[in-house]
Tab-separated table of C-alpha atoms in Angstrom:
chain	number	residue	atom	x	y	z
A	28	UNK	CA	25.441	-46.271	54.320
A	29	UNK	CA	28.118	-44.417	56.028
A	30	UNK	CA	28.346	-40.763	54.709
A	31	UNK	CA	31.126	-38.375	55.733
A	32	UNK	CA	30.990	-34.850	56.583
A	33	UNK	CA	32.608	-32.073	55.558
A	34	UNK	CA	32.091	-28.943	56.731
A	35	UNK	CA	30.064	-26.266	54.230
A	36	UNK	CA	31.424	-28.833	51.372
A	37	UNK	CA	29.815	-28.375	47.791
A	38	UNK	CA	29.389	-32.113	48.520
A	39	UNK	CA	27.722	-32.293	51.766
A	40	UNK	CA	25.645	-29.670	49.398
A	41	UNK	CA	24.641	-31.537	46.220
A	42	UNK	CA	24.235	-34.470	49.308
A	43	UNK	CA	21.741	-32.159	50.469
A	44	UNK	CA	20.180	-31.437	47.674
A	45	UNK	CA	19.451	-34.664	46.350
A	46	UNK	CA	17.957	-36.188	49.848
A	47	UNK	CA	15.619	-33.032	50.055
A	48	UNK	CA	14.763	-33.594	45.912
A	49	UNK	CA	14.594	-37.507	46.921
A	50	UNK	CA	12.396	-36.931	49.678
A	51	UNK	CA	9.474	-35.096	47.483
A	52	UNK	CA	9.177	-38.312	45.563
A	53	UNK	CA	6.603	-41.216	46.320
A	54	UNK	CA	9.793	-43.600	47.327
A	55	UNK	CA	10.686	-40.701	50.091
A	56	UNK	CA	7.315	-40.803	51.305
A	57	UNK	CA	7.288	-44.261	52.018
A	58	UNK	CA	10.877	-43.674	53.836
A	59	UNK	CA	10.081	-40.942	55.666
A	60	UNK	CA	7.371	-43.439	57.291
A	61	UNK	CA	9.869	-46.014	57.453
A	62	UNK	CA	12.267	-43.230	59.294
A	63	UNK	CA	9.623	-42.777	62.008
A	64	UNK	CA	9.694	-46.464	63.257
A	65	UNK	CA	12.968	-47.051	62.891
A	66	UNK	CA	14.016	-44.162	65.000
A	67	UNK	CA	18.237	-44.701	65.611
A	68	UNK	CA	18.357	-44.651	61.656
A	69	UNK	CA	18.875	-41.568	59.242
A	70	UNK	CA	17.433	-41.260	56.365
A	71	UNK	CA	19.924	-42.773	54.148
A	72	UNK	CA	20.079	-45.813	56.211
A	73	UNK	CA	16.153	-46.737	56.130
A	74	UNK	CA	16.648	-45.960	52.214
A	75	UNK	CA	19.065	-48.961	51.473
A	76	UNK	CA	16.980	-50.782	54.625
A	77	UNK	CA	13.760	-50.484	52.145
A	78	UNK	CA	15.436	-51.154	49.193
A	79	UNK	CA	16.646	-53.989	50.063
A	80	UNK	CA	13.142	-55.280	51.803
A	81	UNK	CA	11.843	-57.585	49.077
A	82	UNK	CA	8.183	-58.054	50.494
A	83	UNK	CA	8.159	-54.245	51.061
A	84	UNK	CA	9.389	-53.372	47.759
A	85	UNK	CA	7.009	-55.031	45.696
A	86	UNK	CA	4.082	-54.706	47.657
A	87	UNK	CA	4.357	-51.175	48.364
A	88	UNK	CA	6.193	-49.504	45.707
A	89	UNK	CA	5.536	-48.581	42.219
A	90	UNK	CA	7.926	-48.807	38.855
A	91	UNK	CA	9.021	-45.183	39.290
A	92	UNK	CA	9.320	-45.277	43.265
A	93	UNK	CA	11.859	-48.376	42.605
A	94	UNK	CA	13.723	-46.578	40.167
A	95	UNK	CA	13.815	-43.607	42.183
A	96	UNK	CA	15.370	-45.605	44.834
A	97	UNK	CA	17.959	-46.522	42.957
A	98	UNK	CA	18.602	-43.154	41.630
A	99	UNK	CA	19.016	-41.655	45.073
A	100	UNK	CA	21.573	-44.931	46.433
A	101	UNK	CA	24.154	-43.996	43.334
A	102	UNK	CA	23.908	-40.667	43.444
A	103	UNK	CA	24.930	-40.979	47.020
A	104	UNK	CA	27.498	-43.373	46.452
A	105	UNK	CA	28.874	-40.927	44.070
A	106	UNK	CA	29.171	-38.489	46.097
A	107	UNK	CA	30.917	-40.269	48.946
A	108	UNK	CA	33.582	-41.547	46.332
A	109	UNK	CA	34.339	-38.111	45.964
A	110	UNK	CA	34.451	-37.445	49.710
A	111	UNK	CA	37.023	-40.227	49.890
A	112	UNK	CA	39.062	-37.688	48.282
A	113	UNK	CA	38.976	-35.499	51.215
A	114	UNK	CA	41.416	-37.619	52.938
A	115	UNK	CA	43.843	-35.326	50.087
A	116	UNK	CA	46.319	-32.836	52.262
A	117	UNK	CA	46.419	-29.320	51.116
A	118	UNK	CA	50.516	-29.478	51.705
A	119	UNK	CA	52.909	-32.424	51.145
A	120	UNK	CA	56.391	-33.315	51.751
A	121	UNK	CA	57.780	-35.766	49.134
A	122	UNK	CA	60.973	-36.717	46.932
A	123	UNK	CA	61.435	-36.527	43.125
A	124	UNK	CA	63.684	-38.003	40.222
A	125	UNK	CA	63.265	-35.917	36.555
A	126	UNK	CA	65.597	-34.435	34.351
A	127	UNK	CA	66.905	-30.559	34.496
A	128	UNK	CA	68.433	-28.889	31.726
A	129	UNK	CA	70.602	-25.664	31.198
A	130	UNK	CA	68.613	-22.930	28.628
A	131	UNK	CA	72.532	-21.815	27.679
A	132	UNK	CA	75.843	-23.784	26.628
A	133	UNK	CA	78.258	-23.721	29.532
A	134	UNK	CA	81.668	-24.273	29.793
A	135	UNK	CA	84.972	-25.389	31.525
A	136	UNK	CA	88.083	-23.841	30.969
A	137	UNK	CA	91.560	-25.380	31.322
A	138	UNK	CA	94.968	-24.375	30.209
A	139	UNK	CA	96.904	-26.468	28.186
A	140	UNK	CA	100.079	-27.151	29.620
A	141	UNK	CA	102.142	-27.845	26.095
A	142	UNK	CA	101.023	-24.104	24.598
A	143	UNK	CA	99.889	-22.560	27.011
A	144	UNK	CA	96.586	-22.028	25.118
A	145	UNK	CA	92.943	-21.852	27.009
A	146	UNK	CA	90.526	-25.290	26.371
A	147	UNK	CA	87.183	-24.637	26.235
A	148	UNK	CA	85.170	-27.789	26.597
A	149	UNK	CA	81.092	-27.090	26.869
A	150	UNK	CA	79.444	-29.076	29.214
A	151	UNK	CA	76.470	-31.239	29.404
A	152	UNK	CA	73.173	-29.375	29.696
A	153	UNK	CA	70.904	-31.717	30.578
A	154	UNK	CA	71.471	-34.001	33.921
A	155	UNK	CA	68.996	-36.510	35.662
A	156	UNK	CA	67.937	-34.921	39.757
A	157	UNK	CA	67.018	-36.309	42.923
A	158	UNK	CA	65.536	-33.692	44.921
A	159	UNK	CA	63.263	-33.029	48.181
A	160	UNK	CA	59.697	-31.453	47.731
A	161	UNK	CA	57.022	-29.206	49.265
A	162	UNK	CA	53.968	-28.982	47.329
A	163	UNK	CA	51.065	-26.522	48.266
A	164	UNK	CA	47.595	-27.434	46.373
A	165	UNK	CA	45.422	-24.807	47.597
A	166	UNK	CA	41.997	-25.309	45.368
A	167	UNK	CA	41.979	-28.827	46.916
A	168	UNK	CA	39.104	-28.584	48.998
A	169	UNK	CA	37.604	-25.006	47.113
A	170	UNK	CA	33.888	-24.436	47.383
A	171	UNK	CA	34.291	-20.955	45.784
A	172	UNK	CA	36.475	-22.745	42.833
A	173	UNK	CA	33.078	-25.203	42.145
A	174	UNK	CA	30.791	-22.320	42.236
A	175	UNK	CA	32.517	-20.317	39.663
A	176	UNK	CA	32.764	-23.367	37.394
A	177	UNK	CA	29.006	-23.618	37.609
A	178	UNK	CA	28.530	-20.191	36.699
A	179	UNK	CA	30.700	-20.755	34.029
A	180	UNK	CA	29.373	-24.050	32.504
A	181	UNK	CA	27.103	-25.353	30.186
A	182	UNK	CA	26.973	-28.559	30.715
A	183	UNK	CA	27.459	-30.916	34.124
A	184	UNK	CA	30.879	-32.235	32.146
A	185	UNK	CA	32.273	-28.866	31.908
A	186	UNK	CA	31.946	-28.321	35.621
A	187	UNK	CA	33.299	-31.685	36.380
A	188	UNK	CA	36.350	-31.599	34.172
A	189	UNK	CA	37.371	-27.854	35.521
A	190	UNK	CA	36.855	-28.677	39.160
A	191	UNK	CA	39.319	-31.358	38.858
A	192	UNK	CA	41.860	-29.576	37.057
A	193	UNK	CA	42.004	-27.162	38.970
A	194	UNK	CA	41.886	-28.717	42.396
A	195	UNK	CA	44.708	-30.784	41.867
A	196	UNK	CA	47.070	-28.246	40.321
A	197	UNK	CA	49.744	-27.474	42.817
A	198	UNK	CA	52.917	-25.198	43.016
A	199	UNK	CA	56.054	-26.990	43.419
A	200	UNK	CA	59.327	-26.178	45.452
A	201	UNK	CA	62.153	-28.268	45.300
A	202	UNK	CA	65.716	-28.762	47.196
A	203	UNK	CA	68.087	-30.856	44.656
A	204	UNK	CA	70.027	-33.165	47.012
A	205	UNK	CA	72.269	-35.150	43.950
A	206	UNK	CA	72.459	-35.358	40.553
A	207	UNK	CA	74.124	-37.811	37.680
A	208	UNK	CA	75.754	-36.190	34.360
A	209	UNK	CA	77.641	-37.276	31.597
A	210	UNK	CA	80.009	-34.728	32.534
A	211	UNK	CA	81.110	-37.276	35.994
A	212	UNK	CA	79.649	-40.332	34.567
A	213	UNK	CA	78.753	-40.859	38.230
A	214	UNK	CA	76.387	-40.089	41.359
A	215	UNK	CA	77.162	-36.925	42.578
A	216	UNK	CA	75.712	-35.732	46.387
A	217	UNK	CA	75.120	-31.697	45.744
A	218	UNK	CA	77.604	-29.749	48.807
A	219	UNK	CA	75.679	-26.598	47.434
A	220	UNK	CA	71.782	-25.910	48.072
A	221	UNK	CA	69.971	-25.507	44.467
A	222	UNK	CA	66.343	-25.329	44.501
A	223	UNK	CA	63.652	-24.737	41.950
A	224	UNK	CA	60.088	-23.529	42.326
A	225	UNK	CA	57.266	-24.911	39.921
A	226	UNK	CA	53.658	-25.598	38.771
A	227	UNK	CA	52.285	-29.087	39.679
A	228	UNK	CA	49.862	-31.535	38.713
A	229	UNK	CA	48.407	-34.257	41.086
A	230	UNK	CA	47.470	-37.264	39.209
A	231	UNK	CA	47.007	-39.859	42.080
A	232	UNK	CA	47.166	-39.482	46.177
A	233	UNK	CA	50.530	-39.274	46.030
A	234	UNK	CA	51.753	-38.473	43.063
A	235	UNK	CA	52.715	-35.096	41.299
A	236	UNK	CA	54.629	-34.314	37.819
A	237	UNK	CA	55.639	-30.904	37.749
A	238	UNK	CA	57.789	-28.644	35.078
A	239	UNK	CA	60.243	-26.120	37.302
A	240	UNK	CA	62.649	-23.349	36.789
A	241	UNK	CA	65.686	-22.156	38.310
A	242	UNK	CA	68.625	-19.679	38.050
A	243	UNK	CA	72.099	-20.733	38.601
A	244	UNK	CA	74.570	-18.241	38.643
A	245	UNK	CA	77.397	-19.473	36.664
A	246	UNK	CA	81.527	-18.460	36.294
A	247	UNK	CA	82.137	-17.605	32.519
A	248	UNK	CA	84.416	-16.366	30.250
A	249	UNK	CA	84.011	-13.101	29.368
A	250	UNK	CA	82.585	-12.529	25.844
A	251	UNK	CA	85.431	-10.479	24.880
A	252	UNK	CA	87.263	-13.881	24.063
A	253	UNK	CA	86.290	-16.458	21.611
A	254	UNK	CA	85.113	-19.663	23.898
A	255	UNK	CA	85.387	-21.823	20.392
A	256	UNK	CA	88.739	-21.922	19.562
A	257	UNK	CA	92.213	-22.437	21.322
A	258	UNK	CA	93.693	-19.163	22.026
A	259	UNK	CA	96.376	-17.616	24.064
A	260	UNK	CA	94.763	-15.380	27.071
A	261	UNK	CA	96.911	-12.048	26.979
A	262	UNK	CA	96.284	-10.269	30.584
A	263	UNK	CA	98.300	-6.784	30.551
A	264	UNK	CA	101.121	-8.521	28.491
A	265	UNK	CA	100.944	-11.540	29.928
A	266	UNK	CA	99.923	-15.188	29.407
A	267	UNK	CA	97.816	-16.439	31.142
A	268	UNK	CA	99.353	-19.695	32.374
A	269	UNK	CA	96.678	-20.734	35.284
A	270	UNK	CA	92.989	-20.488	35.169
A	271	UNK	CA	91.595	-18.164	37.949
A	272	UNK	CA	87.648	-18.120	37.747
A	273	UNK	CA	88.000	-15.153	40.570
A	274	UNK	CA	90.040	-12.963	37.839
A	275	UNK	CA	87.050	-10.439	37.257
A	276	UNK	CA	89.170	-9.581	34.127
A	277	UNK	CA	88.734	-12.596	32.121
A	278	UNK	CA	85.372	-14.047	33.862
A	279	UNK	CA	82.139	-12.988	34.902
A	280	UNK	CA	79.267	-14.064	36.870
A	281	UNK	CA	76.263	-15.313	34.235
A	282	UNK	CA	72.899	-16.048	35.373
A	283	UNK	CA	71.250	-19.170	33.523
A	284	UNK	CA	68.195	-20.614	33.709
A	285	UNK	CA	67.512	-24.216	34.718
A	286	UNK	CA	64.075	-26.156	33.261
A	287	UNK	CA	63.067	-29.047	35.080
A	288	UNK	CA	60.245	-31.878	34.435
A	289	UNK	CA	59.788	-34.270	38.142
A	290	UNK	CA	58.274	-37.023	39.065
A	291	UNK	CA	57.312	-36.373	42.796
A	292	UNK	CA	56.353	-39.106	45.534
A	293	UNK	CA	54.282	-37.423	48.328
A	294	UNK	CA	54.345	-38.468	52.392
């Protein structure tokens, strides 16, 4: 059996633990004598070695040494399962498709050319992202997060279930690189950086949902004009005939948040 090592791992630890609890038993005995003439093998090698001797087995070992045997093998194969999971990197690079959606009803403004009167039409606030990824999962490979569980728990399943939720929650930052709206009924490459940061989850070895927020800062009408109705826009006695989103007179800069649930593919 090839085990892996990880240095001052809680798993090399319970690996530890259960070899030196293994070893006190009648079964370990017996090994440990094995171990001696078989001297290029470790322990946990001469343990499957004796298991699987047939003659040995049943001449030399009792009910409870067999099943003690057994007992040690999965408990060790246990634990290297979850030292496959090592292979996990703390920070990955990835790409993501979701949906982001404005918390506020925006709008564009046009002037209609017959009256002279300003068009308010609101715009779509949700629209489907692609978008580059960085995600940072630093309780990954935590000893000190698996030693306050324990603490914590009162039963094994309590420590099992928060050790994994934790070490596989990650924060999230994203770069949106195009998007498709209802708006443009088309693919649309992004000219502008917008990025959003985030909390996310990993639920395979490379794969991530995550919920994110951004703010946009957004050109607005100001609220001193009523953006549901045609109207006339009077500036100092005149109408306005041509929309000017740098006129700090009739708009202003509005900060809106974005919401954001992605599906992320990790490198």
């Amino acid at each position: 059996m090839e085990l892996h090592k990880i240095e001052k791992s809680e798993i090399e630890k319970d690996n530890e633990k259960i070899t030196k609890n293994y070893r006190q038993t009648d079964a370990g005995e017996l090994v440990k004598a094995k171990e001696k003439e078989l001297q290029q093998t470790t322990f946990e090698e001469t343990v499957q070695q004796f298991s699987l001797d047939t003659t040995a087995t049943s001449t030399n070992l009792s009910k409870e040494a067999k099943a003690a045997i057994k007992s040690y093998i999965e408990q060790v194969s246990e634990l290297n399962k979850e030292l496959e999971k090592s292979d996990l990197k703390t920070i990955t690079f990835g790409v993501s498709f979701g949906a982001k959606w404005w918390e506020d009803q925006i709008y564009d403004y046009a002037i209609n050319p017959i009256d002279s009167t300003l068009i308010s039409d609101e715009l779509e606030k949700t629209a489907l992202n692609f978008a580059t990824n960085i995600a940072f999962t630093p309780f990954l490979h935590s000893d000190m997060i698996n030693h306050r569980i324990e603490k914590w728990r009162n039963k094994n399943f309590l420590k099992t279930i928060g050790y994994q939720a934790l070490r596989n929650l990650s924060f999230v930052v994203t770069i949106d690189v195009a998007r498709i709206s209802d708006d443009e009924s088309s693919f649309e490459f992004l000219e502008s950086v917008d990025g959003a940061i985030g909390l996310g989850y990993r639920l395979g070895k490379n794969f991530f949902v995550a919920y994110t927020w951004d703010w946009q800062k957004v050109r607005q009408l100001r609220s001193d004009f009523n953006q549901n109705k045609t109207q006339l826009l009077d500036l100092n006695g005149q109408i306005v005939t041509e929309i000017d989103l740098n006129n700090d007179t009739l708009f202003r800069d509005r900060v809106i948040r974005k919401n954001g649930v992605l599906f992320i593919w990790s490198f």
